[in-house]
Amino acid sequence: MAGALQYVCLLLTFAVPIHECVAVRQDPKCVTGEPCFDLGTVETMARRVSKDLIYADGENILLKHNSFDKIRKKKELHSCVLEKIIDLFENVLITTKGKSSMPHEGDLDHHLELIHIMHRLRNCVFKVKKGCDKLYDNAYENSDITRPSKKSEATEAAIEQLKKLKYASDRLDDVKIQEKVMDELKSLHLYMPGKGFRKKLNN
């Protein structure tokens, strides 16, 4: 009887962790497949269609990482911001399509490929159930751009990032804005990973 009881306890010991992993199979620790998208591909292709620019302090469109990391830690905020980041890059890619002086590699048009990649990345972003409208409304009430202070909370950083994105989006015809967006596209892969980025496609 004691032997049978020990056997049952042993089974339960192994069964519980297996069940936990199955129950949360979308948790990154339990996902065994490939990531949703190889973000290094974006950087490689972006380098072929952009110039290297030097920015004055505060001119960048994407927040510096110490500020953006506050957003990244909040899954829903990160997702809402990523949607607008992808919108901007996709719109600039479409606007500048055919204007790039960079040569193609054989039949591969890196510019066109990047437009398709933006669509794929959008499918990788975590979908916020309640939507992002409230955050967007808060961000666009005042269009003045001010840099977030060191004490900024995640929401304040997200609003600041959205203001910068809107400022650039409203000036898509400006060649300098286009070049700046294309240059920052090279670092997009550093902003995507995190809780707001799915490890696998569900569809």
PDB file of C-alpha atoms in Angstrom:
ATOM      1  CA  MET A   1       0.000   0.000   0.000  1.00  0.00           C
ATOM      2  CA  ALA A   2       2.841   2.357   0.922  1.00  0.00           C
ATOM      3  CA  GLY A   3       4.558   1.558  -2.379  1.00  0.00           C
ATOM      4  CA  ALA A   4       1.413   2.371  -4.351  1.00  0.00           C
ATOM      5  CA  LEU A   5       1.058   5.686  -2.509  1.00  0.00           C
ATOM      6  CA  GLN A   6       4.650   6.627  -3.299  1.00  0.00           C
ATOM      7  CA  TYR A   7       4.041   5.777  -6.986  1.00  0.00           C
ATOM      8  CA  VAL A   8       0.962   8.058  -7.101  1.00  0.00           C
ATOM      9  CA  CYS A   9       2.911  10.904  -5.474  1.00  0.00           C
ATOM     10  CA  LEU A  10       5.724  10.462  -7.991  1.00  0.00           C
ATOM     11  CA  LEU A  11       3.264  10.684 -10.902  1.00  0.00           C
ATOM     12  CA  LEU A  12       1.706  13.850  -9.495  1.00  0.00           C
ATOM     13  CA  THR A  13       5.140  15.415  -9.057  1.00  0.00           C
ATOM     14  CA  PHE A  14       5.869  15.080 -12.795  1.00  0.00           C
ATOM     15  CA  ALA A  15       2.316  15.727 -13.994  1.00  0.00           C
ATOM     16  CA  VAL A  16       1.884  19.174 -12.399  1.00  0.00           C
ATOM     17  CA  PRO A  17       4.734  20.980 -14.256  1.00  0.00           C
ATOM     18  CA  ILE A  18       3.638  19.416 -17.562  1.00  0.00           C
ATOM     19  CA  HIS A  19       0.065  20.578 -16.996  1.00  0.00           C
ATOM     20  CA  GLU A  20       1.240  24.083 -16.097  1.00  0.00           C
ATOM     21  CA  CYS A  21       3.229  24.400 -19.314  1.00  0.00           C
ATOM     22  CA  VAL A  22       0.327  23.133 -21.429  1.00  0.00           C
ATOM     23  CA  ALA A  23      -2.038  25.547 -19.676  1.00  0.00           C
ATOM     24  CA  VAL A  24       0.202  28.507 -20.498  1.00  0.00           C
ATOM     25  CA  ARG A  25       1.618  27.259 -23.777  1.00  0.00           C
ATOM     26  CA  GLN A  26       1.632  30.810 -25.147  1.00  0.00           C
ATOM     27  CA  ASP A  27       4.034  31.831 -22.383  1.00  0.00           C
ATOM     28  CA  PRO A  28       7.442  32.468 -24.008  1.00  0.00           C
ATOM     29  CA  LYS A  29       9.064  29.944 -21.641  1.00  0.00           C
ATOM     30  CA  CYS A  30       6.856  27.179 -22.986  1.00  0.00           C
ATOM     31  CA  VAL A  31       6.917  28.070 -26.685  1.00  0.00           C
ATOM     32  CA  THR A  32       9.257  25.753 -28.561  1.00  0.00           C
ATOM     33  CA  GLY A  33       8.616  26.977 -32.117  1.00  0.00           C
ATOM     34  CA  GLU A  34      10.342  29.776 -34.007  1.00  0.00           C
ATOM     35  CA  PRO A  35       9.661  33.422 -33.012  1.00  0.00           C
ATOM     36  CA  CYS A  36       6.900  35.224 -34.854  1.00  0.00           C
ATOM     37  CA  PHE A  37       9.422  36.962 -37.075  1.00  0.00           C
ATOM     38  CA  ASP A  38      13.182  37.265 -37.393  1.00  0.00           C
ATOM     39  CA  LEU A  39      13.582  40.926 -36.487  1.00  0.00           C
ATOM     40  CA  GLY A  40      17.195  40.910 -37.652  1.00  0.00           C
ATOM     41  CA  THR A  41      15.845  40.765 -41.212  1.00  0.00           C
ATOM     42  CA  VAL A  42      14.297  44.215 -40.755  1.00  0.00           C
ATOM     43  CA  GLU A  43      17.620  45.721 -39.705  1.00  0.00           C
ATOM     44  CA  THR A  44      19.511  44.083 -42.578  1.00  0.00           C
ATOM     45  CA  MET A  45      17.064  45.274 -45.251  1.00  0.00           C
ATOM     46  CA  ALA A  46      16.649  48.728 -43.717  1.00  0.00           C
ATOM     47  CA  ARG A  47      20.401  49.301 -43.953  1.00  0.00           C
ATOM     48  CA  ARG A  48      20.135  48.795 -47.726  1.00  0.00           C
ATOM     49  CA  VAL A  49      17.459  51.461 -48.246  1.00  0.00           C
ATOM     50  CA  SER A  50      18.451  54.184 -45.765  1.00  0.00           C
ATOM     51  CA  LYS A  51      21.110  56.784 -45.112  1.00  0.00           C
ATOM     52  CA  ASP A  52      23.129  57.132 -41.915  1.00  0.00           C
ATOM     53  CA  LEU A  53      22.028  60.356 -40.251  1.00  0.00           C
ATOM     54  CA  ILE A  54      23.405  62.312 -37.304  1.00  0.00           C
ATOM     55  CA  TYR A  55      20.764  63.683 -34.925  1.00  0.00           C
ATOM     56  CA  ALA A  56      20.801  66.662 -32.632  1.00  0.00           C
ATOM     57  CA  ASP A  57      19.661  65.901 -29.092  1.00  0.00           C
ATOM     58  CA  GLY A  58      15.902  65.278 -28.965  1.00  0.00           C
ATOM     59  CA  GLU A  59      15.422  65.044 -32.748  1.00  0.00           C
ATOM     60  CA  ASN A  60      14.887  61.297 -32.861  1.00  0.00           C
ATOM     61  CA  ILE A  61      11.384  59.970 -33.497  1.00  0.00           C
ATOM     62  CA  LEU A  62      11.681  56.813 -31.396  1.00  0.00           C
ATOM     63  CA  LEU A  63      12.311  57.459 -27.718  1.00  0.00           C
ATOM     64  CA  LYS A  64      15.643  56.510 -26.236  1.00  0.00           C
ATOM     65  CA  HIS A  65      15.664  53.038 -24.731  1.00  0.00           C
ATOM     66  CA  ASN A  66      15.699  54.092 -21.076  1.00  0.00           C
ATOM     67  CA  SER A  67      12.345  55.844 -21.686  1.00  0.00           C
ATOM     68  CA  PHE A  68      10.906  53.264 -24.069  1.00  0.00           C
ATOM     69  CA  ASP A  69      11.680  50.413 -21.665  1.00  0.00           C
ATOM     70  CA  LYS A  70       9.010  51.831 -19.346  1.00  0.00           C
ATOM     71  CA  ILE A  71       6.484  51.286 -22.126  1.00  0.00           C
ATOM     72  CA  ARG A  72       7.807  47.838 -22.994  1.00  0.00           C
ATOM     73  CA  LYS A  73       7.123  46.568 -19.468  1.00  0.00           C
ATOM     74  CA  LYS A  74       3.382  47.234 -19.898  1.00  0.00           C
ATOM     75  CA  LYS A  75       2.022  44.807 -22.495  1.00  0.00           C
ATOM     76  CA  GLU A  76      -1.027  46.832 -23.558  1.00  0.00           C
ATOM     77  CA  LEU A  77       0.799  50.167 -23.728  1.00  0.00           C
ATOM     78  CA  HIS A  78       3.603  48.534 -25.703  1.00  0.00           C
ATOM     79  CA  SER A  79       1.117  47.052 -28.160  1.00  0.00           C
ATOM     80  CA  CYS A  80      -0.724  50.334 -28.729  1.00  0.00           C
ATOM     81  CA  VAL A  81       2.523  52.193 -29.324  1.00  0.00           C
ATOM     82  CA  LEU A  82       3.883  49.481 -31.628  1.00  0.00           C
ATOM     83  CA  GLU A  83       0.775  49.768 -33.799  1.00  0.00           C
ATOM     84  CA  LYS A  84       1.500  53.458 -34.411  1.00  0.00           C
ATOM     85  CA  ILE A  85       5.217  52.858 -34.919  1.00  0.00           C
ATOM     86  CA  ILE A  86       4.456  50.265 -37.597  1.00  0.00           C
ATOM     87  CA  ASP A  87       1.886  52.628 -39.163  1.00  0.00           C
ATOM     88  CA  LEU A  88       4.499  55.358 -39.515  1.00  0.00           C
ATOM     89  CA  PHE A  89       7.200  53.130 -40.984  1.00  0.00           C
ATOM     90  CA  GLU A  90       4.748  51.480 -43.376  1.00  0.00           C
ATOM     91  CA  ASN A  91       3.371  54.845 -44.565  1.00  0.00           C
ATOM     92  CA  VAL A  92       6.863  56.231 -45.173  1.00  0.00           C
ATOM     93  CA  LEU A  93       7.884  53.083 -47.043  1.00  0.00           C
ATOM     94  CA  ILE A  94       4.799  53.384 -49.253  1.00  0.00           C
ATOM     95  CA  THR A  95       5.366  57.146 -49.766  1.00  0.00           C
ATOM     96  CA  THR A  96       9.009  56.655 -50.799  1.00  0.00           C
ATOM     97  CA  LYS A  97       8.437  53.506 -52.848  1.00  0.00           C
ATOM     98  CA  GLY A  98      10.058  53.928 -56.249  1.00  0.00           C
ATOM     99  CA  LYS A  99      12.071  56.951 -55.091  1.00  0.00           C
ATOM    100  CA  SER A 100      14.907  54.986 -53.533  1.00  0.00           C
ATOM    101  CA  SER A 101      18.254  55.377 -55.290  1.00  0.00           C
ATOM    102  CA  MET A 102      19.559  52.215 -53.647  1.00  0.00           C
ATOM    103  CA  PRO A 103      20.169  49.375 -56.149  1.00  0.00           C
ATOM    104  CA  HIS A 104      18.180  46.135 -56.017  1.00  0.00           C
ATOM    105  CA  GLU A 105      19.901  42.802 -55.528  1.00  0.00           C
ATOM    106  CA  GLY A 106      18.800  40.797 -58.528  1.00  0.00           C
ATOM    107  CA  ASP A 107      15.008  40.510 -58.417  1.00  0.00           C
ATOM    108  CA  LEU A 108      14.833  41.437 -54.713  1.00  0.00           C
ATOM    109  CA  ASP A 109      13.374  44.886 -54.020  1.00  0.00           C
ATOM    110  CA  HIS A 110      14.266  45.556 -50.378  1.00  0.00           C
ATOM    111  CA  HIS A 111      11.923  48.532 -50.235  1.00  0.00           C
ATOM    112  CA  LEU A 112       8.924  46.454 -51.314  1.00  0.00           C
ATOM    113  CA  GLU A 113       9.963  43.596 -49.034  1.00  0.00           C
ATOM    114  CA  LEU A 114       9.998  45.957 -46.057  1.00  0.00           C
ATOM    115  CA  ILE A 115       6.409  47.017 -46.810  1.00  0.00           C
ATOM    116  CA  HIS A 116       5.361  43.351 -46.670  1.00  0.00           C
ATOM    117  CA  ILE A 117       7.381  42.886 -43.477  1.00  0.00           C
ATOM    118  CA  MET A 118       5.505  45.739 -41.768  1.00  0.00           C
ATOM    119  CA  HIS A 119       2.260  43.894 -42.473  1.00  0.00           C
ATOM    120  CA  ARG A 120       3.674  40.701 -40.970  1.00  0.00           C
ATOM    121  CA  LEU A 121       4.968  42.522 -37.901  1.00  0.00           C
ATOM    122  CA  ARG A 122       1.520  44.004 -37.326  1.00  0.00           C
ATOM    123  CA  ASN A 123       0.160  40.456 -37.026  1.00  0.00           C
ATOM    124  CA  CYS A 124       2.793  39.719 -34.384  1.00  0.00           C
ATOM    125  CA  VAL A 125       1.727  42.526 -32.064  1.00  0.00           C
ATOM    126  CA  PHE A 126      -0.426  41.555 -29.093  1.00  0.00           C
ATOM    127  CA  LYS A 127      -4.023  42.595 -29.713  1.00  0.00           C
ATOM    128  CA  VAL A 128      -5.432  44.815 -26.962  1.00  0.00           C
ATOM    129  CA  LYS A 129      -8.965  43.688 -26.142  1.00  0.00           C
ATOM    130  CA  LYS A 130     -10.273  47.086 -25.046  1.00  0.00           C
ATOM    131  CA  GLY A 131      -8.502  48.908 -27.861  1.00  0.00           C
ATOM    132  CA  CYS A 132      -6.110  51.839 -27.742  1.00  0.00           C
ATOM    133  CA  ASP A 133      -8.497  54.724 -28.460  1.00  0.00           C
ATOM    134  CA  LYS A 134      -8.383  56.198 -24.951  1.00  0.00           C
ATOM    135  CA  LEU A 135      -4.585  56.284 -24.965  1.00  0.00           C
ATOM    136  CA  TYR A 136      -4.543  57.826 -28.432  1.00  0.00           C
ATOM    137  CA  ASP A 137      -7.072  60.480 -27.400  1.00  0.00           C
ATOM    138  CA  ASN A 138      -4.940  61.411 -24.374  1.00  0.00           C
ATOM    139  CA  ALA A 139      -1.832  61.650 -26.551  1.00  0.00           C
ATOM    140  CA  TYR A 140      -3.387  63.802 -29.249  1.00  0.00           C
ATOM    141  CA  GLU A 141      -5.196  66.298 -26.993  1.00  0.00           C
ATOM    142  CA  ASN A 142      -1.998  68.350 -26.848  1.00  0.00           C
ATOM    143  CA  SER A 143       0.320  68.036 -29.841  1.00  0.00           C
ATOM    144  CA  ASP A 144       3.241  69.905 -28.234  1.00  0.00           C
ATOM    145  CA  ILE A 145       6.336  67.727 -28.001  1.00  0.00           C
ATOM    146  CA  THR A 146       8.065  67.686 -24.644  1.00  0.00           C
ATOM    147  CA  ARG A 147      10.682  65.212 -23.560  1.00  0.00           C
ATOM    148  CA  PRO A 148       9.632  62.884 -20.722  1.00  0.00           C
ATOM    149  CA  SER A 149      11.279  63.548 -17.360  1.00  0.00           C
ATOM    150  CA  LYS A 150      13.197  60.884 -15.493  1.00  0.00           C
ATOM    151  CA  LYS A 151      10.165  60.370 -13.259  1.00  0.00           C
ATOM    152  CA  SER A 152       7.784  59.671 -16.179  1.00  0.00           C
ATOM    153  CA  GLU A 153       5.453  56.745 -15.702  1.00  0.00           C
ATOM    154  CA  ALA A 154       4.894  54.210 -18.480  1.00  0.00           C
ATOM    155  CA  THR A 155       1.729  55.962 -19.664  1.00  0.00           C
ATOM    156  CA  GLU A 156       3.462  59.337 -19.855  1.00  0.00           C
ATOM    157  CA  ALA A 157       6.300  57.801 -21.859  1.00  0.00           C
ATOM    158  CA  ALA A 158       3.755  56.141 -24.176  1.00  0.00           C
ATOM    159  CA  ILE A 159       1.944  59.448 -24.706  1.00  0.00           C
ATOM    160  CA  GLU A 160       5.249  61.175 -25.431  1.00  0.00           C
ATOM    161  CA  GLN A 161       6.163  58.521 -27.985  1.00  0.00           C
ATOM    162  CA  LEU A 162       2.763  58.801 -29.647  1.00  0.00           C
ATOM    163  CA  LYS A 163       3.171  62.603 -29.913  1.00  0.00           C
ATOM    164  CA  LYS A 164       6.505  62.172 -31.661  1.00  0.00           C
ATOM    165  CA  LEU A 165       4.992  59.635 -34.052  1.00  0.00           C
ATOM    166  CA  LYS A 166       2.062  61.932 -34.850  1.00  0.00           C
ATOM    167  CA  TYR A 167       4.404  64.876 -35.441  1.00  0.00           C
ATOM    168  CA  ALA A 168       6.307  62.793 -38.015  1.00  0.00           C
ATOM    169  CA  SER A 169       3.119  61.338 -39.522  1.00  0.00           C
ATOM    170  CA  ASP A 170       1.690  64.821 -40.114  1.00  0.00           C
ATOM    171  CA  ARG A 171       4.830  65.719 -42.115  1.00  0.00           C
ATOM    172  CA  LEU A 172       5.235  62.692 -44.371  1.00  0.00           C
ATOM    173  CA  ASP A 173       5.856  64.926 -47.394  1.00  0.00           C
ATOM    174  CA  ASP A 174       8.968  66.375 -45.748  1.00  0.00           C
ATOM    175  CA  VAL A 175      12.022  64.630 -47.234  1.00  0.00           C
ATOM    176  CA  LYS A 176      13.982  65.124 -44.005  1.00  0.00           C
ATOM    177  CA  ILE A 177      11.242  63.342 -42.035  1.00  0.00           C
ATOM    178  CA  GLN A 178      11.215  60.536 -44.597  1.00  0.00           C
ATOM    179  CA  GLU A 179      14.976  60.098 -44.336  1.00  0.00           C
ATOM    180  CA  LYS A 180      14.839  60.193 -40.538  1.00  0.00           C
ATOM    181  CA  VAL A 181      12.124  57.511 -40.415  1.00  0.00           C
ATOM    182  CA  MET A 182      14.031  55.315 -42.863  1.00  0.00           C
ATOM    183  CA  ASP A 183      17.179  55.722 -40.772  1.00  0.00           C
ATOM    184  CA  GLU A 184      15.383  54.797 -37.545  1.00  0.00           C
ATOM    185  CA  LEU A 185      13.875  51.759 -39.245  1.00  0.00           C
ATOM    186  CA  LYS A 186      17.277  50.127 -38.740  1.00  0.00           C
ATOM    187  CA  SER A 187      16.703  50.094 -34.978  1.00  0.00           C
ATOM    188  CA  LEU A 188      13.042  48.981 -35.047  1.00  0.00           C
ATOM    189  CA  HIS A 189      14.013  45.447 -34.002  1.00  0.00           C
ATOM    190  CA  LEU A 190      15.195  46.834 -30.656  1.00  0.00           C
ATOM    191  CA  TYR A 191      11.724  48.221 -29.876  1.00  0.00           C
ATOM    192  CA  MET A 192       9.614  45.215 -30.851  1.00  0.00           C
ATOM    193  CA  PRO A 193      10.579  42.427 -28.399  1.00  0.00           C
ATOM    194  CA  GLY A 194       8.819  42.237 -25.051  1.00  0.00           C
ATOM    195  CA  LYS A 195       5.427  41.425 -23.583  1.00  0.00           C
ATOM    196  CA  GLY A 196       3.663  43.243 -26.423  1.00  0.00           C
ATOM    197  CA  PHE A 197       5.205  41.016 -29.053  1.00  0.00           C
ATOM    198  CA  ARG A 198       3.871  37.528 -29.721  1.00  0.00           C
ATOM    199  CA  LYS A 199       6.294  34.648 -29.911  1.00  0.00           C
ATOM    200  CA  LYS A 200       4.154  32.755 -32.417  1.00  0.00           C
ATOM    201  CA  LEU A 201       1.389  33.598 -34.860  1.00  0.00           C
ATOM    202  CA  ASN A 202      -2.007  32.233 -33.849  1.00  0.00           C
ATOM    203  CA  ASN A 203      -3.335  32.165 -37.395  1.00  0.00           C
TER     204      ASN A 203
END
